[in-house]
Amino acid sequence: MKNICIVLLLTLSVNAQTITVGAIEQLTTEQQGQFFHPVAGPNGEVLFSGAGYVGLYLLEGPDHIKTLSEALGAGYEPTFSADGKNVYFKPYRYEGMRKLSSLVKKSISGDREKILIKDERHFTSAKRLPNGAVAVNRDTGLYVVDKSGPEPKNAIAPVSVFIEKGKIVLYKNGEKKTLTPLGDGFYLWPSISPDGTKLLFTKAGKGTFISNLEGAILVELGYANAPQWSPDGKWVVFMRDLDDGHQVLESDIFITSVDGKTTIAITETGDQKEVYPVWAADNEIIFGTEKGVIYKAILEK
Amino acid sequence: MKNMLKRNWIILFALLFSTPVWAQFSGIKIMVNPGHGGYDPVFDRYIAKTGFWESESNLTKGLYLRDLLEARGAEVIMSRTQNRAEDDLPLSQISAIANSNDVDYFQSIHSNGFQGTANRTSVFWEEKSNGQPDFPDAKRMAEILDDKLFEVNFTTSTANHGDLSYLGFNLGVLRSLQMPGSLTEGSFHDYIPESYRLLNLDYRKHESVAILRAMLQYFSLPPLSYGALAGLAKDKSKTVSYVYSGGKSNDRYKPINNLFARLYQGQNFIADYHGDFNNNGYFVFDSLEAGAYTLVVDYGTYKTDTLQINVNANKTTFKEIFATADNQKAPLVYSTFPTDNFFGLATYSSLEITFSQPMDANTTEAAFSIVPALDGNFEWKQGNQLLVFNPTEAFTPQTEYMVSINTQAQNSTGKNLEETFSFTLTSADSHDYPLITKTFPAQNDSITIFDAFDIYFNQEMIREEVEQAFTIDPPVTGVFSWANDQHFTFTPDSLSINTFYTVTISTDALNTFLVGLENNFQLHFKTYNRSDLNILDWYPKEGDAFISTLTSFYFRFDGILNTSTVITNLALVDEAGNDVGRDSYKLEERNGASVLRFDAEQPLKRGAKYTVTVFPGIEDVDALTLKDTLSITFMTDTLKYVSGSVIDDFETDTKWQNPGEGPATFNLDLDNSNFAISVLEKINGQKSAKINYVFTADSLGICQVLREEPLSLSFTDSSFFGLWVYGDYSFNTLELWYDSNALQNKSIVVDTLDYSGWKFVKIPTNLFDDNTILLHSIVIRQQPGAYPAGQIFIDDIQQDVITALDEEKTNPFVSDFILRQNYPNPFNPKTTIAYSLKENATVTLTVYNQLGQTVKVLVSERQLAGSHTVVWDASNLASGIYYYRLKAGKGFVKTKKLLLLK
């Protein structure tokens, strides 16, 4: 694995806590192809997609990328099983130019594949619930598509969140609740904090917010796209992408404390546009670039 | 006969299996992204010479494309429908909207620019670094689109491109799509002749038609069965003054404004088109069946042209016309607003008359008449071709007016109108009276003594008239300031604390057409005693008896509490003064103030006296504190409830449905109202039924929780039916609905939700119509003045209830009876009065005015012991203070005051 620090490392001193970027590793090269939208597994696995979320790929080791699927949509919001051995994704095909989606469970070893939903419209990407089960949202409710493995010991109340018709829908204790904490509009990128008590989301044109599970705003994080929780729930990682209405002019990765008071740049590059970060292990952030290269930032606390 | 039947069957099959046009796109989801948004000259592409905004133009095209697609059954997601700065979404958010909505196709609409010296059509698809498209289907669509757009736009060439190799970068909005998408640059808006064309809304919309044609082909749907005719009219003898190189060569010629085109099929008139004044000479006729047409184009000072034109289905026939001057023509009236015989014209409208030529203002204004007469003034636009008459008074409603221009009207060279032109209109049934649309404070709100008031009108008002029509009672002097003619602020010199005020704006407040408010407007509000924090309402009340041992304590404040001061400033003690543990604190914000609830840690003892206290240390976020300690002593219920035969314990029941399924549900916010089996509260087992409800109006709300299979119940005589209810102190009522032998949807009022926490509610079964019923619904019915939202729980619906009369203790607080303060108070027009009878008694409840005269006798009968409520509707009475007096049994008399505020 190449270990090239090509990104300007930045250190900021924070009141009580200091996080610095120790190193940034390049996980894929331009020669290997363009890859986007990384997703991290529980044991350090890294998935990513091709351009347009076409195809799903697993980083198996230095210089080795395994193709799990080449289908349209396969790389859009895949999710791992709790043990990291399987991945759930939603490929689609066109029939009369209408999308027909399926939900596929595939072992990352690549030897087993099961189709859980076949050729349907109007269901969301799969999400893993805190109890390990995997579910999708349809307009009619939450559908557990796979009860994977035993329930973890410290399972918190099963809370899950999706976007339905632009609004946030939240399931808790089997109840479905539609939330529009900031009124009508498009809500994006919702996720539940690791302790199951808070909701992180973006409202298009308004910014990114943390609310309680009733939708009462707790913190306004400002302009912070594609936000994701850190595993300890203390930070949010996001991209700050700026455009002129045609092209992305610049984009960098930042983390912000969940009280919104401390923001630290993970990348600060003029020439390269870093996008769509995810927090992998406690001290790792994986992100892509607009040109299609995947990187990993290693944090030091 | 047999053949005929067969033929009919064939026709029927054909009807069944051919998709009607309105359903062509049924099931297809398309996202339309009108590029940019707002009025930032840098990002939203402003062309100063023409006044063109790309953000506006893209929106016109996008909205019309949406209409066209929706009319054919598509589901369309719009990234924006307005043109404000906040609608200019980041590109990553636009693609995320497309992705989360899982659309089948994404279309971004733009126009382009290149130093004002080119005018091309371009369509882009997303391209990988190896030159391949992310989606081959997007490239296929781009090929269709560039062809279709070129047919309708007056550009020099068309092409489709992969973005990376052509532009040198990836288009941000296409980069992160998970479905095919394209970005169209229909034409170049900084090329001035095209910029003028793009000012014509129909030119923009015709591009949407081209995109529709492309989408029909992309989705393999039948093409449009009709076609269009469009064109440009120009004067070849004149060359434009601005840059025209780089576009089509005929762009050098001056476009003709204000043309008047008429289309005929044979002798039949089909449609007409009035050209605009925006230097484009554009005209278009859409939705034409294929075939031959005659086009007649007239222009004020040019010879009339007549052309024979063929129109093909799914195509636009494009025609350039070069007109020759004719200076001998007399002027004509081309069009009017409103059109002749218009019915229902708003009484504040301006009138517009468009002439075919520039007119002489003096003779034309003198030639203008309106009957009945109406005062107004004239305004000339578009080089004296458009005359606007602006009335300075309103049209009289329901009146026919005749507007005429006689032949004295002359054009700028002295030629008279050939014949008098007249049109008639009928005004609307009534004035569109000015309305007050918003106030601060809101009706019946409370404000601080430092606040100013804001009044907003929906129309422009005459400021002096409004100020004259404004009064405040009790009188307060102050200063008016107007933000604009629709909004003023009144800053009072001084307000008194804890005082009810009424602002009145009388019907003398006139709009600029001299029409006043339809009715006097009154705004009632109260000033806070805002040197302190106040507790506005609480439960239980001092002296209450029979309070459930599972009660929840309720306090409503007039400020938002500082949470860190809450727990330490509360106390709950038993009669001996021993502290009783508290928990389950809940703080809810309601209308900018806090509602605090908490429970005792353990159920309270039966028949015992407790005191709950709120100490002055409790603070709101403005650091205001309570002035006095509030201490409430109450007595708990004496009765012990032993479960009867439980019909539904709400542990596993999945048959109850959300209120949205209840056919009688009314005025309810379905998104925020629901039924669930919940672990949050319970009496027995682990769970209970939870009902959240939010009514959407002030009254008549019904939240019906219907059970898929009704519960079949049979009662023995003289038994009791019961259920545990966790009240929300909303003062709405809880009902059970059932069917009996012959009667459906019978209802029984179980309780008024005038308590907080768990309470056992018991009903004699003889109140049901029959001994056998089908219980099918739990219903919350909105009551006047009650809080329009809440959350209740229900557990252990049961029959054959046994109430152990453990030891009936007397109520130590009252020798006789209890009369409660009315709720709400102040009120308008309904309020609820509650009272309790310790024993069966003859009761009279009477309302008096301030002179002691009887206004209404609300109750006069013998009643059973227990709690009673009466709703008083005072809608026919004037605002003011009233008194209500309860007489009960032998010698109990109690009087309380209530305040009606209209």
XYZ file of N, CA, C and O in Angstrom, chain B residues 17 34 155 169 191 246 273 277 286 289 314 338 420 445 448 486-487 534 537 606 638 644 707 739 790 813:
104
model
N -56.399 -1.374 -23.841
C -54.950 -1.573 -23.863
C -54.149 -0.422 -24.447
O -52.939 -0.474 -24.466
N -34.151 23.162 -12.693
C -33.910 24.439 -13.356
C -32.618 25.025 -12.775
O -32.542 25.283 -11.577
N -30.684 28.624 -33.020
C -29.237 28.542 -32.815
C -28.561 28.093 -34.105
O -29.209 27.613 -35.037
N -14.004 19.749 -17.205
C -14.383 19.375 -15.838
C -15.682 18.584 -15.886
O -16.377 18.576 -16.904
N -25.688 36.123 -26.086
C -25.771 36.557 -27.485
C -27.077 37.361 -27.579
O -28.174 36.830 -27.376
N -21.855 35.686 -35.073
C -21.728 34.437 -34.320
C -23.034 33.686 -34.259
O -23.061 32.485 -33.988
N -52.032 35.162 -31.934
C -50.845 35.327 -31.094
C -50.433 36.787 -31.133
O -50.272 37.368 -32.207
N -43.063 43.048 -26.760
C -42.311 44.268 -27.096
C -40.827 44.085 -26.792
O -40.122 45.033 -26.516
N -49.005 26.265 -30.630
C -48.709 24.872 -30.282
C -50.011 24.064 -30.311
O -51.097 24.617 -30.488
N -53.107 20.160 -34.884
C -53.129 18.862 -35.557
C -52.388 19.001 -36.894
O -52.330 20.091 -37.478
N -45.567 16.119 -33.841
C -44.344 15.973 -33.046
C -43.185 16.820 -33.563
O -42.027 16.541 -33.285
N -59.137 43.992 -19.668
C -59.540 42.612 -19.988
C -60.075 42.527 -21.414
O -60.287 43.544 -22.059
N -64.588 53.486 -34.159
C -64.581 53.465 -32.695
C -64.436 52.027 -32.209
O -65.069 51.111 -32.734
N -52.812 36.765 22.394
C -51.459 36.462 22.828
C -51.111 37.324 24.033
O -51.832 38.265 24.380
N -44.872 41.498 26.313
C -44.265 42.275 27.386
C -44.674 43.732 27.199
O -45.118 44.134 26.114
N -48.290 48.433 3.316
C -49.048 47.266 3.780
C -48.678 46.858 5.208
O -49.170 45.850 5.699
N -47.808 47.581 5.838
C -47.315 47.132 7.142
C -46.907 48.329 7.988
O -46.080 49.112 7.568
N -44.653 33.615 35.696
C -45.980 33.264 36.222
C -46.331 31.833 35.884
O -45.940 31.326 34.832
N -51.309 27.860 34.691
C -52.295 26.805 34.942
C -51.564 25.636 35.580
O -50.360 25.469 35.378
N -53.628 5.888 48.833
C -55.031 6.226 48.641
C -55.533 7.047 49.816
O -55.096 6.836 50.955
N -59.893 7.629 47.071
C -60.004 6.681 48.183
C -60.246 5.263 47.704
O -60.175 4.320 48.463
N -61.137 -5.880 36.518
C -62.231 -6.737 36.118
C -61.744 -7.705 35.058
O -60.569 -8.081 35.033
N -60.612 0.002 15.269
C -60.051 -1.346 15.369
C -60.517 -2.149 14.164
O -61.693 -2.115 13.798
N -71.054 -0.208 17.764
C -72.279 -0.561 17.056
C -73.087 -1.463 17.969
O -72.532 -2.333 18.627
N -52.061 16.615 21.799
C -51.745 15.934 23.041
C -51.354 14.492 22.823
O -51.231 14.021 21.687
N -61.488 18.742 52.448
C -61.301 20.132 52.040
C -62.598 20.904 51.953
O -62.656 22.076 52.230
